[in-house]
């Protein structure tokens, strides 16, 4: 068990070192994903992938349009009371 923990700490430190030196704006998860992807490729390809930026950006959450029939009895605003103090 302790060997597994030690190896995982060494792997984490290695990925953190690669991230800090190569691409500080990337997350460790992204660096690990690229490391696995370019494991059998040339090191320069891995470095180029680290430096490259994503082309697709998130559009975020979109509001759905209100679809349906209009209200049968439309809402009527309540009358406002004006209080005058003498």
mmCIF file of N, CA and C in Angstrom:
data_model
loop_
_atom_site.group_PDB
_atom_site.id
_atom_site.type_symbol
_atom_site.label_atom_id
_atom_site.label_comp_id
_atom_site.label_asym_id
_atom_site.label_seq_id
_atom_site.Cartn_x
_atom_site.Cartn_y
_atom_site.Cartn_z
ATOM 1 N N UNK A 1 0.829 -1.200 0.000
ATOM 2 C CA UNK A 1 0.000 0.000 0.000
ATOM 3 C C UNK A 1 0.869 1.259 0.000
ATOM 4 N N UNK A 2 1.891 1.291 0.803
ATOM 5 C CA UNK A 2 2.708 2.494 0.878
ATOM 6 C C UNK A 2 3.465 2.738 -0.424
ATOM 7 N N UNK A 3 3.811 1.667 -1.134
ATOM 8 C CA UNK A 3 4.480 1.850 -2.422
ATOM 9 C C UNK A 3 3.557 2.526 -3.428
ATOM 10 N N UNK A 4 2.288 2.128 -3.410
ATOM 11 C CA UNK A 4 1.325 2.745 -4.332
ATOM 12 C C UNK A 4 1.151 4.223 -4.020
ATOM 13 N N UNK A 5 1.070 4.559 -2.754
ATOM 14 C CA UNK A 5 0.930 5.960 -2.362
ATOM 15 C C UNK A 5 2.170 6.740 -2.770
ATOM 16 N N UNK A 6 3.342 6.166 -2.542
ATOM 17 C CA UNK A 6 4.585 6.829 -2.904
ATOM 18 C C UNK A 6 4.678 7.036 -4.415
ATOM 19 N N UNK A 7 4.318 6.019 -5.192
ATOM 20 C CA UNK A 7 4.353 6.160 -6.649
ATOM 21 C C UNK A 7 3.353 7.190 -7.150
ATOM 22 N N UNK A 8 2.184 7.234 -6.536
ATOM 23 C CA UNK A 8 1.192 8.230 -6.957
ATOM 24 C C UNK A 8 1.649 9.641 -6.602
ATOM 25 N N UNK A 9 2.318 9.817 -5.469
ATOM 26 C CA UNK A 9 2.857 11.137 -5.121
ATOM 27 C C UNK A 9 3.973 11.561 -6.077
ATOM 28 N N UNK A 10 4.804 10.597 -6.460
ATOM 29 C CA UNK A 10 5.868 10.906 -7.421
ATOM 30 C C UNK A 10 5.268 11.288 -8.769
ATOM 31 N N UNK A 11 4.246 10.561 -9.218
ATOM 32 C CA UNK A 11 3.584 10.878 -10.494
ATOM 33 C C UNK A 11 2.917 12.246 -10.438
ATOM 34 N N UNK A 12 2.286 12.558 -9.304
ATOM 35 C CA UNK A 12 1.639 13.867 -9.150
ATOM 36 C C UNK A 12 2.684 14.984 -9.194
ATOM 37 N N UNK A 13 3.800 14.784 -8.498
ATOM 38 C CA UNK A 13 4.854 15.803 -8.493
ATOM 39 C C UNK A 13 5.441 15.975 -9.896
ATOM 40 N N UNK A 14 5.587 14.883 -10.622
ATOM 41 C CA UNK A 14 6.107 14.949 -11.987
ATOM 42 C C UNK A 14 5.157 15.741 -12.896
ATOM 43 N N UNK A 15 3.860 15.453 -12.795
ATOM 44 C CA UNK A 15 2.887 16.174 -13.618
ATOM 45 C C UNK A 15 2.820 17.656 -13.229
ATOM 46 N N UNK A 16 2.936 17.929 -11.939
ATOM 47 C CA UNK A 16 2.919 19.327 -11.487
ATOM 48 C C UNK A 16 4.150 20.072 -12.009
ATOM 49 N N UNK A 17 5.278 19.413 -12.017
ATOM 50 C CA UNK A 17 6.497 20.027 -12.537
ATOM 51 C C UNK A 17 6.365 20.309 -14.031
ATOM 52 N N UNK A 18 5.836 19.363 -14.780
ATOM 53 C CA UNK A 18 5.625 19.572 -16.216
ATOM 54 C C UNK A 18 4.645 20.723 -16.440
ATOM 55 N N UNK A 19 3.599 20.786 -15.634
ATOM 56 C CA UNK A 19 2.599 21.840 -15.785
ATOM 57 C C UNK A 19 3.195 23.215 -15.493
ATOM 58 N N UNK A 20 3.956 23.334 -14.403
ATOM 59 C CA UNK A 20 4.520 24.634 -14.022
ATOM 60 C C UNK A 20 5.538 25.108 -15.049
ATOM 61 N N UNK A 21 6.364 24.204 -15.535
ATOM 62 C CA UNK A 21 7.403 24.595 -16.495
ATOM 63 C C UNK A 21 6.819 24.807 -17.890
ATOM 64 N N UNK A 22 5.982 23.881 -18.333
ATOM 65 C CA UNK A 22 5.528 23.901 -19.726
ATOM 66 C C UNK A 22 4.302 24.745 -19.987
ATOM 67 N N UNK A 23 3.282 24.602 -19.155
ATOM 68 C CA UNK A 23 2.019 25.298 -19.418
ATOM 69 C C UNK A 23 1.334 25.640 -18.100
ATOM 70 N N UNK A 24 1.669 26.767 -17.481
ATOM 71 C CA UNK A 24 1.082 27.109 -16.184
ATOM 72 C C UNK A 24 -0.424 27.348 -16.231
ATOM 73 N N UNK A 25 -0.940 27.688 -17.402
ATOM 74 C CA UNK A 25 -2.384 27.972 -17.483
ATOM 75 C C UNK A 25 -3.222 26.700 -17.594
ATOM 76 N N UNK A 26 -2.585 25.559 -17.896
ATOM 77 C CA UNK A 26 -3.301 24.288 -18.033
ATOM 78 C C UNK A 26 -3.533 23.671 -16.656
ATOM 79 N N UNK A 27 -4.537 22.814 -16.562
ATOM 80 C CA UNK A 27 -4.773 22.072 -15.334
ATOM 81 C C UNK A 27 -3.969 20.773 -15.363
ATOM 82 N N UNK A 28 -3.800 20.174 -14.192
ATOM 83 C CA UNK A 28 -3.050 18.915 -14.121
ATOM 84 C C UNK A 28 -3.792 17.823 -14.887
ATOM 85 N N UNK A 29 -5.119 17.868 -14.824
ATOM 86 C CA UNK A 29 -5.910 16.869 -15.546
ATOM 87 C C UNK A 29 -5.666 16.964 -17.044
ATOM 88 N N UNK A 30 -5.598 18.171 -17.570
ATOM 89 C CA UNK A 30 -5.343 18.364 -18.993
ATOM 90 C C UNK A 30 -3.923 17.906 -19.368
ATOM 91 N N UNK A 31 -2.942 18.204 -18.501
ATOM 92 C CA UNK A 31 -1.567 17.776 -18.766
ATOM 93 C C UNK A 31 -1.484 16.254 -18.781
ATOM 94 N N UNK A 32 -2.137 15.606 -17.826
ATOM 95 C CA UNK A 32 -2.129 14.145 -17.785
ATOM 96 C C UNK A 32 -2.822 13.555 -19.010
ATOM 97 N N UNK A 33 -3.903 14.182 -19.444
ATOM 98 C CA UNK A 33 -4.609 13.714 -20.637
ATOM 99 C C UNK A 33 -3.704 13.820 -21.869
ATOM 100 N N UNK A 34 -2.996 14.926 -22.015
ATOM 101 C CA UNK A 34 -2.085 15.092 -23.140
ATOM 102 C C UNK A 34 -0.889 14.150 -23.031
ATOM 103 N N UNK A 35 -0.429 13.915 -21.797
ATOM 104 C CA UNK A 35 0.695 12.995 -21.592
ATOM 105 C C UNK A 35 0.328 11.586 -22.031
ATOM 106 N N UNK A 36 -0.867 11.159 -21.703
ATOM 107 C CA UNK A 36 -1.316 9.829 -22.133
ATOM 108 C C UNK A 36 -1.515 9.777 -23.641
ATOM 109 N N UNK A 37 -2.002 10.867 -24.209
ATOM 110 C CA UNK A 37 -2.275 10.910 -25.638
ATOM 111 C C UNK A 37 -0.986 10.866 -26.459
ATOM 112 N N UNK A 38 0.045 11.584 -25.979
ATOM 113 C CA UNK A 38 1.299 11.673 -26.716
ATOM 114 C C UNK A 38 2.386 10.796 -26.098
ATOM 115 N N UNK A 39 2.013 9.705 -25.430
ATOM 116 C CA UNK A 39 2.995 8.839 -24.768
ATOM 117 C C UNK A 39 3.938 8.179 -25.770
ATOM 118 N N UNK A 40 3.439 7.768 -26.924
ATOM 119 C CA UNK A 40 4.297 7.103 -27.907
ATOM 120 C C UNK A 40 4.753 8.040 -29.024
ATOM 121 N N UNK A 41 4.455 9.310 -28.920
ATOM 122 C CA UNK A 41 4.855 10.271 -29.951
ATOM 123 C C UNK A 41 6.169 10.943 -29.549
ATOM 124 N N UNK A 42 6.628 11.824 -30.379
ATOM 125 C CA UNK A 42 7.860 12.576 -30.105
ATOM 126 C C UNK A 42 7.612 13.585 -28.975
ATOM 127 N N UNK A 43 8.633 13.868 -28.175
ATOM 128 C CA UNK A 43 8.465 14.855 -27.093
ATOM 129 C C UNK A 43 8.111 16.256 -27.597
ATOM 130 N N UNK A 44 8.594 16.604 -28.795
ATOM 131 C CA UNK A 44 8.275 17.931 -29.323
ATOM 132 C C UNK A 44 6.782 18.045 -29.656
ATOM 133 N N UNK A 45 6.153 16.945 -30.052
ATOM 134 C CA UNK A 45 4.708 16.962 -30.309
ATOM 135 C C UNK A 45 3.929 17.205 -29.018
ATOM 136 N N UNK A 46 4.391 16.573 -27.942
ATOM 137 C CA UNK A 46 3.756 16.774 -26.635
ATOM 138 C C UNK A 46 3.897 18.224 -26.188
ATOM 139 N N UNK A 47 5.069 18.783 -26.397
ATOM 140 C CA UNK A 47 5.311 20.173 -25.995
ATOM 141 C C UNK A 47 4.444 21.145 -26.801
ATOM 142 N N UNK A 48 4.300 20.886 -28.099
ATOM 143 C CA UNK A 48 3.442 21.735 -28.933
ATOM 144 C C UNK A 48 1.984 21.648 -28.500
ATOM 145 N N UNK A 49 1.559 20.441 -28.116
ATOM 146 C CA UNK A 49 0.178 20.276 -27.650
ATOM 147 C C UNK A 49 -0.051 21.006 -26.328
ATOM 148 N N UNK A 50 0.974 21.037 -25.483
ATOM 149 C CA UNK A 50 0.850 21.775 -24.224
ATOM 150 C C UNK A 50 0.718 23.267 -24.463
ATOM 151 N N UNK A 51 1.477 23.783 -25.414
ATOM 152 C CA UNK A 51 1.475 25.215 -25.675
ATOM 153 C C UNK A 51 0.246 25.671 -26.454
ATOM 154 N N UNK A 52 -0.375 24.760 -27.201
ATOM 155 C CA UNK A 52 -1.530 25.123 -27.998
ATOM 156 C C UNK A 52 -2.744 25.421 -27.135
ATOM 157 N N UNK A 53 -3.605 26.281 -27.636
ATOM 158 C CA UNK A 53 -4.815 26.627 -26.907
ATOM 159 C C UNK A 53 -6.012 25.942 -27.546
ATOM 160 N N UNK A 54 -7.063 25.806 -26.771
ATOM 161 C CA UNK A 54 -8.274 25.196 -27.290
ATOM 162 C C UNK A 54 -8.919 26.130 -28.312
ATOM 163 N N UNK A 55 -9.486 25.542 -29.350
ATOM 164 C CA UNK A 55 -10.118 26.360 -30.377
ATOM 165 C C UNK A 55 -11.586 26.582 -30.078
ATOM 166 N N UNK A 56 -12.214 25.643 -29.428
ATOM 167 C CA UNK A 56 -13.631 25.771 -29.128
ATOM 168 C C UNK A 56 -13.800 26.347 -27.722
ATOM 169 N N UNK A 57 -14.645 27.345 -27.607
ATOM 170 C CA UNK A 57 -14.921 27.912 -26.294
ATOM 171 C C UNK A 57 -16.340 27.570 -25.891
ATOM 172 N N UNK A 58 -16.579 27.567 -24.632
ATOM 173 C CA UNK A 58 -17.897 27.217 -24.119
ATOM 174 C C UNK A 58 -18.860 28.381 -24.315
ATOM 175 N N UNK A 59 -20.055 28.078 -24.743
ATOM 176 C CA UNK A 59 -21.072 29.106 -24.903
ATOM 177 C C UNK A 59 -21.874 29.280 -23.629
ATOM 178 N N UNK A 60 -21.626 28.439 -22.661
ATOM 179 C CA UNK A 60 -22.314 28.571 -21.385
ATOM 180 C C UNK A 60 -23.732 28.034 -21.448
ATOM 181 N N UNK A 61 -24.446 28.312 -20.405
ATOM 182 C CA UNK A 61 -25.810 27.831 -20.305
ATOM 183 C C UNK A 61 -26.736 28.746 -21.083
ATOM 184 N N UNK A 62 -27.604 28.170 -21.869
ATOM 185 C CA UNK A 62 -28.507 28.959 -22.711
ATOM 186 C C UNK A 62 -29.909 28.949 -22.133
ATOM 187 N N UNK A 63 -30.585 30.088 -22.242
ATOM 188 C CA UNK A 63 -31.953 30.194 -21.762
ATOM 189 C C UNK A 63 -32.896 29.672 -22.841
ATOM 190 N N UNK A 64 -33.827 28.831 -22.421
ATOM 191 C CA UNK A 64 -34.775 28.269 -23.376
ATOM 192 C C UNK A 64 -35.864 29.303 -23.682
ATOM 193 N N UNK A 65 -36.311 29.365 -24.920
ATOM 194 C CA UNK A 65 -37.382 30.306 -25.237
ATOM 195 C C UNK A 65 -38.705 29.846 -24.628
ATOM 196 N N UNK A 66 -39.545 30.820 -24.285
ATOM 197 C CA UNK A 66 -40.847 30.481 -23.725
ATOM 198 C C UNK A 66 -41.782 30.102 -24.871
ATOM 199 N N UNK A 67 -42.167 28.859 -24.872
ATOM 200 C CA UNK A 67 -43.043 28.356 -25.923
ATOM 201 C C UNK A 67 -44.368 27.954 -25.284
ATOM 202 N N UNK A 68 -45.447 28.266 -25.949
ATOM 203 C CA UNK A 68 -46.735 27.867 -25.421
ATOM 204 C C UNK A 68 -47.789 28.931 -25.675
ATOM 205 N N UNK A 69 -48.985 28.619 -25.224
ATOM 206 C CA UNK A 69 -50.092 29.546 -25.430
ATOM 207 C C UNK A 69 -50.011 30.686 -24.433
ATOM 208 N N UNK A 70 -50.575 31.834 -24.800
ATOM 209 C CA UNK A 70 -50.606 32.937 -23.841
ATOM 210 C C UNK A 70 -51.587 32.636 -22.706
ATOM 211 N N UNK A 71 -51.467 33.349 -21.631
ATOM 212 C CA UNK A 71 -52.336 33.135 -20.476
ATOM 213 C C UNK A 71 -53.781 33.426 -20.831
ATOM 214 N N UNK A 72 -54.681 32.631 -20.263
ATOM 215 C CA UNK A 72 -56.103 32.817 -20.508
ATOM 216 C C UNK A 72 -56.593 34.091 -19.820
ATOM 217 N N UNK A 73 -56.157 34.269 -18.586
ATOM 218 C CA UNK A 73 -56.488 35.477 -17.834
ATOM 219 C C UNK A 73 -55.185 36.189 -17.517
ATOM 220 N N UNK A 74 -54.867 37.255 -18.239
ATOM 221 C CA UNK A 74 -53.584 37.923 -18.007
ATOM 222 C C UNK A 74 -53.505 38.509 -16.600
ATOM 223 N N UNK A 75 -52.280 38.575 -16.079
ATOM 224 C CA UNK A 75 -52.068 39.111 -14.742
ATOM 225 C C UNK A 75 -52.364 40.603 -14.719
ATOM 226 N N UNK A 76 -53.080 41.044 -13.683
ATOM 227 C CA UNK A 76 -53.400 42.449 -13.505
ATOM 228 C C UNK A 76 -52.589 42.947 -12.310
ATOM 229 N N UNK A 77 -51.797 43.997 -12.481
ATOM 230 C CA UNK A 77 -50.999 44.473 -11.353
ATOM 231 C C UNK A 77 -51.896 45.064 -10.264
ATOM 232 N N UNK A 78 -51.488 44.856 -9.017
ATOM 233 C CA UNK A 78 -52.258 45.372 -7.894
ATOM 234 C C UNK A 78 -52.092 46.885 -7.811
ATOM 235 N N UNK A 79 -53.155 47.554 -7.330
ATOM 236 C CA UNK A 79 -53.103 49.000 -7.158
ATOM 237 C C UNK A 79 -52.192 49.325 -5.980
ATOM 238 N N UNK A 80 -51.374 50.348 -6.157
ATOM 239 C CA UNK A 80 -50.455 50.742 -5.093
ATOM 240 C C UNK A 80 -51.138 51.765 -4.202
ATOM 241 N N UNK A 81 -50.967 51.602 -2.898
ATOM 242 C CA UNK A 81 -51.528 52.549 -1.935
ATOM 243 C C UNK A 81 -50.488 53.618 -1.623
ATOM 244 N N UNK A 82 -50.937 54.835 -1.643
ATOM 245 C CA UNK A 82 -50.053 55.946 -1.327
ATOM 246 C C UNK A 82 -50.432 56.446 0.056
ATOM 247 N N UNK A 83 -49.473 56.464 0.961
ATOM 248 C CA UNK A 83 -49.710 56.917 2.333
ATOM 249 C C UNK A 83 -49.110 58.299 2.464
ATOM 250 N N UNK A 84 -49.962 59.243 2.862
ATOM 251 C CA UNK A 84 -49.515 60.623 3.048
ATOM 252 C C UNK A 84 -49.480 60.897 4.544
ATOM 253 N N UNK A 85 -48.332 61.345 5.032
ATOM 254 C CA UNK A 85 -48.171 61.647 6.452
ATOM 255 C C UNK A 85 -48.054 63.153 6.612
ATOM 256 N N UNK A 86 -48.887 63.716 7.534
ATOM 257 C CA UNK A 86 -48.859 65.173 7.774
ATOM 258 C C UNK A 86 -48.079 65.504 8.995
#
